[in-house]
mmCIF file of C-alpha atoms in Angstrom:
data_model
loop_
_atom_site.group_PDB
_atom_site.id
_atom_site.type_symbol
_atom_site.label_atom_id
_atom_site.label_comp_id
_atom_site.label_asym_id
_atom_site.label_seq_id
_atom_site.Cartn_x
_atom_site.Cartn_y
_atom_site.Cartn_z
ATOM 1 C CA MET K 1 21.468 3.741 10.230
ATOM 2 C CA LEU K 2 18.944 4.555 11.936
ATOM 3 C CA VAL K 3 18.567 1.208 14.364
ATOM 4 C CA GLN K 4 22.127 1.660 15.477
ATOM 5 C CA SER K 5 22.138 -1.086 18.867
ATOM 6 C CA THR K 6 20.471 -4.151 20.566
ATOM 7 C CA SER K 7 18.853 -1.389 22.853
ATOM 8 C CA HIS K 8 17.207 -0.152 19.655
ATOM 9 C CA ILE K 9 16.049 -3.075 18.582
ATOM 10 C CA ARG K 10 15.345 -4.650 22.803
ATOM 11 C CA ALA K 11 12.612 -1.087 22.857
ATOM 12 C CA ILE K 12 10.433 -3.121 20.463
ATOM 13 C CA ILE K 13 11.183 -7.013 20.644
ATOM 14 C CA PRO K 14 12.711 -8.619 23.344
ATOM 15 C CA VAL K 15 16.064 -10.010 22.275
ATOM 16 C CA ASN K 16 19.036 -11.358 24.443
ATOM 17 C CA ALA K 17 20.611 -7.851 26.013
ATOM 18 C CA LEU K 18 24.283 -9.751 25.327
ATOM 19 C CA ALA K 19 23.194 -10.394 21.883
ATOM 20 C CA ASN K 20 25.637 -8.501 19.484
ATOM 21 C CA PHE K 21 24.463 -6.114 16.935
ATOM 22 C CA ASP K 22 26.647 -6.968 14.341
ATOM 23 C CA THR K 23 24.380 -10.113 14.070
ATOM 24 C CA PHE K 24 21.616 -7.737 13.113
ATOM 25 C CA GLU K 25 23.362 -5.393 11.204
ATOM 26 C CA PRO K 26 23.170 -6.419 7.922
ATOM 27 C CA TYR K 27 19.645 -6.843 7.827
ATOM 28 C CA VAL K 28 19.174 -3.663 9.404
ATOM 29 C CA ASP K 29 20.980 -2.276 6.091
ATOM 30 C CA VAL K 30 19.215 -4.053 3.765
ATOM 31 C CA ILE K 31 15.670 -3.060 5.037
ATOM 32 C CA GLU K 32 16.944 0.751 5.228
ATOM 33 C CA SER K 33 17.928 0.685 1.541
ATOM 34 C CA GLN K 34 14.932 -1.147 0.225
ATOM 35 C CA VAL K 35 12.274 0.400 2.268
ATOM 36 C CA PHE K 36 13.096 3.432 4.315
ATOM 37 C CA ILE K 37 15.424 5.485 2.156
ATOM 38 C CA PRO K 38 12.808 5.445 -0.782
ATOM 39 C CA VAL K 39 9.888 6.395 1.774
ATOM 40 C CA LEU K 40 11.634 8.930 3.597
ATOM 41 C CA GLY K 41 14.057 10.488 0.827
ATOM 42 C CA GLN K 42 17.535 10.756 1.303
ATOM 43 C CA ASP K 43 17.058 14.062 2.887
ATOM 44 C CA LEU K 44 15.061 13.337 6.100
ATOM 45 C CA TYR K 45 16.718 9.817 6.143
ATOM 46 C CA ASP K 46 20.292 11.406 6.508
ATOM 47 C CA GLU K 47 18.520 14.002 9.002
ATOM 48 C CA LEU K 48 17.162 11.405 11.158
ATOM 49 C CA GLU K 49 20.427 9.372 10.640
ATOM 50 C CA ALA K 50 22.512 12.459 12.708
ATOM 51 C CA VAL K 51 20.458 12.150 15.636
ATOM 52 C CA ALA K 52 19.756 8.632 15.508
ATOM 53 C CA ASP K 53 21.981 7.887 18.768
ATOM 54 C CA ASP K 54 18.989 10.031 20.682
ATOM 55 C CA SER K 55 20.015 13.516 20.390
ATOM 56 C CA GLY K 56 17.480 14.681 17.985
ATOM 57 C CA THR K 57 14.015 16.777 19.295
ATOM 58 C CA ASP K 58 11.167 15.643 20.947
ATOM 59 C CA ASN K 59 9.833 15.262 16.927
ATOM 60 C CA GLN K 60 12.466 13.651 15.620
ATOM 61 C CA LYS K 61 12.914 10.978 18.256
ATOM 62 C CA ALA K 62 8.917 10.730 17.850
ATOM 63 C CA LEU K 63 9.501 9.815 14.147
ATOM 64 C CA LEU K 64 12.153 7.769 14.897
ATOM 65 C CA LYS K 65 10.211 5.497 17.396
ATOM 66 C CA LYS K 66 7.658 4.842 14.459
ATOM 67 C CA ILE K 67 10.451 4.095 11.980
ATOM 68 C CA ARG K 68 11.846 1.786 14.208
ATOM 69 C CA TYR K 69 8.859 0.165 15.000
ATOM 70 C CA SER K 70 8.469 -1.024 11.359
ATOM 71 C CA LEU K 71 11.883 -1.312 10.498
ATOM 72 C CA VAL K 72 12.874 -3.730 13.367
ATOM 73 C CA ASN K 73 9.828 -6.063 12.373
ATOM 74 C CA LEU K 74 10.569 -5.976 8.957
ATOM 75 C CA MET K 75 14.454 -6.567 9.817
ATOM 76 C CA MET K 76 13.797 -9.682 11.984
ATOM 77 C CA TYR K 77 11.294 -11.220 9.348
ATOM 78 C CA LYS K 78 14.213 -10.548 6.699
ATOM 79 C CA GLY K 79 16.772 -12.068 8.755
ATOM 80 C CA PHE K 80 14.648 -14.601 10.322
ATOM 81 C CA ASP K 81 16.048 -17.981 8.886
ATOM 82 C CA MET K 82 19.690 -16.895 8.798
ATOM 83 C CA LEU K 83 19.464 -15.563 12.366
ATOM 84 C CA ASN K 84 18.247 -18.723 13.287
ATOM 85 C CA VAL K 85 21.042 -21.024 11.728
ATOM 86 C CA THR K 86 24.596 -21.281 12.322
ATOM 87 C CA TYR K 87 27.259 -22.159 9.600
ATOM 88 C CA ASP K 88 30.941 -24.454 10.388
ATOM 89 C CA ASP K 89 32.530 -26.975 8.235
ATOM 90 C CA SER K 90 29.753 -29.326 8.200
ATOM 91 C CA GLY K 91 27.355 -26.678 6.898
ATOM 92 C CA PHE K 92 24.283 -25.445 8.132
ATOM 93 C CA GLU K 93 22.570 -25.994 11.482
ATOM 94 C CA ARG K 94 19.988 -24.758 13.539
ATOM 95 C CA VAL K 95 20.911 -22.790 16.665
ATOM 96 C CA SER K 96 18.915 -25.214 18.957
ATOM 97 C CA LYS K 97 18.190 -28.177 18.203
ATOM 98 C CA ASP K 98 16.104 -29.597 21.105
ATOM 99 C CA SER K 99 14.298 -26.266 22.370
ATOM 100 C CA GLY K 100 13.867 -24.625 19.128
ATOM 101 C CA LEU K 101 10.236 -23.417 18.188
ATOM 102 C CA TYR K 102 7.914 -25.486 16.165
ATOM 103 C CA ARG K 103 7.378 -25.352 12.549
ATOM 104 C CA TYR K 104 3.863 -23.440 13.144
ATOM 105 C CA GLN K 105 5.476 -21.364 15.750
ATOM 106 C CA GLU K 106 7.968 -20.284 13.278
ATOM 107 C CA GLU K 107 5.742 -19.613 10.565
ATOM 108 C CA ASN K 108 3.319 -17.694 12.923
ATOM 109 C CA LEU K 109 6.241 -15.778 14.054
ATOM 110 C CA LYS K 110 7.820 -14.960 10.997
ATOM 111 C CA SER K 111 4.025 -13.797 9.513
ATOM 112 C CA MET K 112 3.735 -11.730 12.692
ATOM 113 C CA PHE K 113 7.042 -9.430 11.912
ATOM 114 C CA LYS K 114 5.935 -9.582 8.263
ATOM 115 C CA ASN K 115 2.902 -7.789 8.741
ATOM 116 C CA GLU K 116 3.490 -5.413 11.772
ATOM 117 C CA GLY K 117 6.223 -4.029 9.739
ATOM 118 C CA TYR K 118 4.262 -3.564 6.615
ATOM 119 C CA ASN K 119 1.033 -2.136 8.806
ATOM 120 C CA GLY K 120 3.850 -0.347 11.144
ATOM 121 C CA LEU K 121 4.808 1.662 7.610
ATOM 122 C CA ASP K 122 1.266 2.475 7.286
ATOM 123 C CA THR K 123 1.127 4.150 10.489
ATOM 124 C CA LEU K 124 4.180 5.924 9.494
ATOM 125 C CA LEU K 125 2.753 7.083 6.499
ATOM 126 C CA GLU K 126 -0.166 8.562 7.946
ATOM 127 C CA TYR K 127 1.712 10.707 10.652
ATOM 128 C CA LEU K 128 4.208 12.278 8.149
ATOM 129 C CA GLN K 129 1.190 13.588 6.599
ATOM 130 C CA SER K 130 -0.268 14.687 9.518
ATOM 131 C CA ASN K 131 3.123 16.498 10.636
ATOM 132 C CA LEU K 132 4.261 17.747 7.118
ATOM 133 C CA ASP K 133 5.180 21.541 8.552
ATOM 134 C CA THR K 134 7.403 19.670 10.808
ATOM 135 C CA PHE K 135 8.647 17.159 8.302
ATOM 136 C CA GLU K 136 9.034 19.268 5.055
ATOM 137 C CA LYS K 137 11.796 17.095 3.821
ATOM 138 C CA PHE K 138 9.218 14.557 3.367
ATOM 139 C CA LYS K 139 8.391 16.648 0.537
ATOM 140 C CA ASN K 140 11.818 16.101 -1.162
ATOM 141 C CA SER K 141 11.113 12.291 -1.557
ATOM 142 C CA ASP K 142 9.880 10.550 -4.627
ATOM 143 C CA PHE K 143 7.423 8.470 -2.379
ATOM 144 C CA TYR K 144 5.493 11.688 -1.359
ATOM 145 C CA ALA K 145 5.213 12.751 -4.983
ATOM 146 C CA ASP K 146 3.648 9.328 -5.649
ATOM 147 C CA MET K 147 1.316 9.706 -2.879
ATOM 148 C CA GLN K 148 0.007 12.876 -4.182
ATOM 149 C CA GLU K 149 -1.243 11.230 -6.976
ATOM 150 C CA SER K 150 -2.636 8.598 -6.074
ATOM 151 C CA PHE K 151 -6.090 7.795 -4.878
ATOM 152 C CA PHE K 152 -5.242 5.775 -2.028
ATOM 153 C CA PRO K 153 -1.933 7.486 -0.671
ATOM 154 C CA THR K 154 -2.206 4.848 2.480
ATOM 155 C CA THR K 155 -3.808 1.533 3.045
ATOM 156 C CA SER K 156 -6.715 2.833 5.747
ATOM 157 C CA VAL K 157 -7.977 4.968 2.915
ATOM 158 C CA PHE K 158 -8.703 2.034 0.646
ATOM 159 C CA ASN K 159 -9.308 -0.135 3.579
ATOM 160 C CA SER K 160 -12.561 2.837 4.483
ATOM 161 C CA ILE K 161 -14.420 1.338 0.663
ATOM 162 C CA TYR K 162 -13.402 -2.728 0.847
ATOM 163 C CA ASN K 163 -12.261 -4.349 4.270
ATOM 164 C CA ILE K 164 -8.310 -5.986 3.606
ATOM 165 C CA GLY K 165 -8.339 -5.757 7.437
ATOM 166 C CA ASN K 166 -6.150 -2.837 6.719
ATOM 167 C CA SER K 167 -3.290 -5.223 5.671
ATOM 168 C CA ARG K 168 -0.231 -3.331 3.720
ATOM 169 C CA LEU K 169 0.441 -6.522 2.351
ATOM 170 C CA VAL K 170 -2.859 -7.080 0.697
ATOM 171 C CA PHE K 171 -3.142 -3.857 -0.148
ATOM 172 C CA LEU K 172 0.532 -3.686 -1.871
ATOM 173 C CA GLN K 173 -0.605 -6.682 -4.009
ATOM 174 C CA LEU K 174 -3.848 -4.901 -5.460
ATOM 175 C CA SER K 175 -2.062 -1.519 -5.621
ATOM 176 C CA LYS K 176 -0.242 -2.512 -8.811
ATOM 177 C CA TYR K 177 -3.510 -2.861 -10.818
ATOM 178 C CA PHE K 178 -4.476 0.762 -10.156
ATOM 179 C CA THR K 179 -2.496 1.942 -13.187
ATOM 180 C CA GLN K 180 -3.516 -0.384 -15.490
ATOM 181 C CA LEU K 181 -7.339 0.573 -14.510
ATOM 182 C CA ILE K 182 -6.763 3.826 -14.141
ATOM 183 C CA ASP K 183 -5.722 4.190 -18.109
ATOM 184 C CA PHE K 184 -7.954 1.358 -18.896
ATOM 185 C CA LYS K 185 -11.301 2.673 -17.343
ATOM 186 C CA ILE K 186 -10.986 6.095 -15.255
ATOM 187 C CA LYS K 187 -9.249 7.978 -17.639
ATOM 188 C CA PRO K 188 -11.749 7.077 -20.946
ATOM 189 C CA LEU K 189 -14.613 7.271 -18.748
ATOM 190 C CA LEU K 190 -13.682 11.295 -17.530
ATOM 191 C CA GLY K 191 -11.838 12.069 -20.581
ATOM 192 C CA SER K 192 -8.069 13.072 -20.411
ATOM 193 C CA ALA K 193 -8.303 17.101 -19.611
ATOM 194 C CA LEU K 194 -10.715 16.340 -16.535
ATOM 195 C CA TYR K 195 -8.576 13.569 -15.151
ATOM 196 C CA ALA K 196 -5.598 15.763 -15.331
ATOM 197 C CA ASN K 197 -7.545 18.565 -13.657
ATOM 198 C CA ILE K 198 -8.199 16.175 -10.803
ATOM 199 C CA LEU K 199 -4.777 14.948 -10.371
ATOM 200 C CA THR K 200 -3.632 18.541 -10.241
ATOM 201 C CA GLU K 201 -5.940 19.453 -7.661
ATOM 202 C CA MET K 202 -5.131 16.517 -5.593
ATOM 203 C CA LYS K 203 -1.654 17.502 -5.766
ATOM 204 C CA LYS K 204 -2.144 21.085 -3.942
ATOM 205 C CA GLU K 205 -2.272 21.111 -0.246
ATOM 206 C CA SER K 206 -4.514 24.035 -0.015
ATOM 207 C CA ASP K 207 -7.472 25.999 -1.763
ATOM 208 C CA GLN K 208 -8.425 22.750 -3.623
ATOM 209 C CA ASP K 209 -11.459 23.174 -6.035
ATOM 210 C CA THR K 210 -14.359 21.354 -4.197
ATOM 211 C CA ASP K 211 -15.949 20.558 -7.517
ATOM 212 C CA LEU K 212 -13.112 18.501 -8.646
ATOM 213 C CA MET K 213 -12.266 17.062 -4.909
ATOM 214 C CA ALA K 214 -16.086 16.226 -4.931
ATOM 215 C CA LEU K 215 -15.418 13.152 -7.573
ATOM 216 C CA VAL K 216 -12.619 11.894 -5.984
ATOM 217 C CA PRO K 217 -14.635 9.375 -3.314
ATOM 218 C CA TYR K 218 -16.624 8.291 -6.445
ATOM 219 C CA ILE K 219 -13.471 7.374 -8.305
ATOM 220 C CA ARG K 220 -12.570 5.833 -5.485
ATOM 221 C CA LYS K 221 -15.149 3.517 -4.754
ATOM 222 C CA ALA K 222 -14.978 2.319 -8.541
ATOM 223 C CA LEU K 223 -11.424 1.628 -8.594
ATOM 224 C CA ALA K 224 -11.345 -0.164 -5.315
ATOM 225 C CA PHE K 225 -13.780 -2.443 -6.237
ATOM 226 C CA MET K 226 -12.285 -2.697 -10.206
ATOM 227 C CA ALA K 227 -8.972 -3.432 -8.136
ATOM 228 C CA VAL K 228 -10.173 -5.791 -6.291
ATOM 229 C CA LYS K 229 -11.898 -7.761 -8.976
ATOM 230 C CA GLU K 230 -8.339 -8.117 -11.038
ATOM 231 C CA GLY K 231 -6.693 -9.115 -8.005
ATOM 232 C CA LEU K 232 -8.852 -11.063 -6.012
ATOM 233 C CA SER K 233 -8.013 -14.457 -7.590
ATOM 234 C CA GLU K 234 -4.174 -13.407 -7.706
ATOM 235 C CA VAL K 235 -4.027 -12.563 -4.099
ATOM 236 C CA GLY K 236 -2.738 -15.763 -2.079
ATOM 237 C CA ILE K 237 -1.751 -17.681 -5.142
ATOM 238 C CA GLN K 238 1.527 -19.577 -5.686
ATOM 239 C CA ILE K 239 2.488 -20.512 -8.969
ATOM 240 C CA THR K 240 4.625 -23.480 -9.058
ATOM 241 C CA ASP K 241 5.751 -26.475 -11.524
ATOM 242 C CA LYS K 242 2.313 -28.219 -10.200
ATOM 243 C CA GLY K 243 0.177 -25.508 -11.442
ATOM 244 C CA LEU K 244 -1.437 -22.837 -9.427
ATOM 245 C CA PHE K 245 -2.386 -23.446 -5.571
ATOM 246 C CA PHE K 246 -3.928 -20.986 -3.106
ATOM 247 C CA GLU K 247 -2.351 -20.656 0.378
ATOM 248 C CA MET K 248 -4.613 -20.805 3.396
ATOM 249 C CA GLN K 249 -4.410 -21.212 7.107
ATOM 250 C CA ALA K 250 -5.221 -24.643 8.399
ATOM 251 C CA GLU K 251 -5.594 -26.380 11.753
ATOM 252 C CA GLY K 252 -4.505 -29.405 12.813
ATOM 253 C CA SER K 253 -1.301 -30.002 11.430
ATOM 254 C CA ASN K 254 2.465 -29.051 12.254
ATOM 255 C CA SER K 255 2.124 -26.373 10.101
ATOM 256 C CA ASN K 256 -0.478 -23.779 10.583
ATOM 257 C CA VAL K 257 -0.099 -23.043 6.313
ATOM 258 C CA GLU K 258 -1.127 -25.197 3.621
ATOM 259 C CA THR K 259 -1.963 -24.818 0.227
ATOM 260 C CA GLN K 260 -4.762 -25.971 -1.800
ATOM 261 C CA GLN K 261 -5.817 -25.716 -5.274
ATOM 262 C CA ILE K 262 -8.525 -22.473 -5.964
ATOM 263 C CA ASN K 263 -12.285 -23.263 -4.786
ATOM 264 C CA GLY K 264 -13.701 -21.720 -8.134
ATOM 265 C CA GLY K 265 -17.173 -21.384 -7.567
ATOM 266 C CA GLN K 266 -16.573 -19.668 -4.200
ATOM 267 C CA MET K 267 -13.552 -17.267 -6.283
ATOM 268 C CA ALA K 268 -16.429 -16.809 -8.967
ATOM 269 C CA LEU K 269 -18.753 -15.840 -6.761
ATOM 270 C CA MET K 270 -16.300 -13.384 -5.088
ATOM 271 C CA LEU K 271 -15.351 -11.931 -8.091
ATOM 272 C CA HIS K 272 -18.825 -11.361 -9.344
ATOM 273 C CA LYS K 273 -19.728 -9.658 -6.486
ATOM 274 C CA ALA K 274 -16.530 -7.026 -6.831
ATOM 275 C CA ASP K 275 -17.619 -6.692 -10.905
ATOM 276 C CA VAL K 276 -20.963 -5.949 -10.266
ATOM 277 C CA ASN K 277 -20.127 -3.370 -7.146
ATOM 278 C CA ALA K 278 -17.354 -2.080 -9.511
ATOM 279 C CA GLN K 279 -20.048 -1.232 -12.437
ATOM 280 C CA ARG K 280 -22.399 0.049 -10.045
ATOM 281 C CA TYR K 281 -19.879 2.518 -8.670
ATOM 282 C CA GLN K 282 -18.954 3.551 -12.058
ATOM 283 C CA GLU K 283 -22.338 4.418 -12.874
ATOM 284 C CA MET K 284 -22.399 6.409 -9.562
ATOM 285 C CA LEU K 285 -19.679 8.707 -11.116
ATOM 286 C CA LEU K 286 -21.375 8.539 -14.101
ATOM 287 C CA ASP K 287 -24.569 9.860 -13.235
ATOM 288 C CA TYR K 288 -22.954 12.461 -10.800
ATOM 289 C CA LEU K 289 -20.824 14.017 -13.931
ATOM 290 C CA LYS K 290 -24.092 13.939 -16.201
ATOM 291 C CA GLU K 291 -26.339 15.759 -13.789
ATOM 292 C CA ASN K 292 -23.544 18.428 -12.724
ATOM 293 C CA ALA K 293 -22.226 18.511 -16.597
ATOM 294 C CA ASP K 294 -22.374 22.353 -16.104
ATOM 295 C CA MET K 295 -19.843 22.277 -13.661
ATOM 296 C CA TYR K 296 -17.100 19.885 -15.360
ATOM 297 C CA THR K 297 -16.816 21.227 -18.961
ATOM 298 C CA ASP K 298 -13.632 19.189 -19.579
ATOM 299 C CA PHE K 299 -15.675 16.071 -19.222
ATOM 300 C CA THR K 300 -15.768 14.179 -22.645
ATOM 301 C CA GLN K 301 -16.316 10.483 -21.636
ATOM 302 C CA THR K 302 -14.299 8.801 -24.553
ATOM 303 C CA ASN K 303 -15.287 5.237 -23.920
ATOM 304 C CA LEU K 304 -19.358 5.380 -23.282
ATOM 305 C CA GLU K 305 -22.505 6.674 -24.641
ATOM 306 C CA ASN K 306 -24.161 10.428 -23.901
ATOM 307 C CA THR K 307 -21.253 12.188 -23.175
ATOM 308 C CA ASN K 308 -21.566 15.786 -21.507
ATOM 309 C CA PRO K 309 -24.016 17.622 -23.488
ATOM 310 C CA TYR K 310 -22.112 20.585 -22.543
ATOM 311 C CA ARG K 311 -19.509 19.661 -25.091
ATOM 312 C CA ARG K 312 -20.335 19.679 -28.439
ATOM 313 C CA ASP K 313 -19.402 19.342 -31.824
ATOM 314 C CA ASN K 314 -20.881 22.271 -33.263
ATOM 315 C CA HIS K 315 -18.660 23.129 -36.349
ATOM 316 C CA GLY K 316 -21.325 22.756 -38.673
ATOM 317 C CA LYS K 317 -23.616 25.737 -36.750
ATOM 318 C CA LYS K 318 -26.593 23.451 -36.244
ATOM 319 C CA SER K 319 -27.056 23.307 -32.351
ATOM 320 C CA PHE K 320 -27.136 25.812 -29.766
ATOM 321 C CA PHE K 321 -28.626 25.873 -26.248
ATOM 322 C CA ALA K 322 -31.462 27.978 -25.336
#
C-alpha cells in the first residue's frame, strides 16, 4: 500500500494522532485497487510500494506525495459514512450523537474530499507526463496508452477550451461521449486514413509531423463543444422513480444540496450555444483542410460535400490537374 500509516494521512488531513490505521486501511485498499493501480500501472505501483516507508529517492518521495494527496482525499470520501458510525447489537449509530456536524457540513466535507481527490489525480497525471524520463514505468500502464490516443489527456486541456472549473468529475462525465463523437463526427469528417495518421503522430514522443499535429487544436475545439452539447443535459441529473431531477446548490436549508426539476428553457439555451459553437469549429476544421488540401492527401471527408480536390476518382481518365 502507498499509504501505510496514520502519519501519512495526517500529512494531508488532520486526523487524530491516536486513530488506528486499521480503521482506514480497507478504504485505502479499495481506492488503490480501483483508481491508482490502473492509473500508475502495476510496475510503477510495485516500485513505489517498495519504498512507501519513505525510504525512496527524492523523485520517488515527490511522486508519492502527489499520489497520497489524491489517494487520502478519495479514501476519506469513500469511507466517510462508515467512518462516522459504529455498529453493535442495536444496529448502526453515529459516532457522536450530540456534537457531530450539521448535515450541510457533512455534505460540504464529502464534496471537498471528492473534488480534491479527483482534481489531485489530474495534478498527478500532469506531473507524470512532465517527468516520463524519471518514471518510465508509467509508460507500461494501460492508462498511459489511452492518454497517448486521447485529444484530452488531462482535464486542464479540456478546460482551456471550455471552462468546467478544472473539475475532474465534470470532465469524466463528458469524456464518455468522446468515442461516440469521434466515430460519428470526427472520423467521417476527416476520413479514416487521415484520422489514423493523426493518432499515430499523437503517440510519438518526438519528431511529430507538424502538419498533422496542426490539426489537433481544431479537432479538440470541435470535440469539446460536441461533448458539452451531448453531456450538458446529463451533468448533475439523477434518475429516480419520480423522473429526472437536477442536483443543484441551495441556500437557507439544512442541506446545501437540493433537487429541482430541470429548467427546460435555460438548458435549451445552453445546449443551443454549445451546438452552434461545435458546428462553427467543425467548419473551421473543414476550411483549414480545404485550404491546405495539398498537405493532407489522405483527407477524404466521407460525410460532407466538397471533398478534397486532390482525391479524385479518375478511373475514367476524364480529369487531370493543370
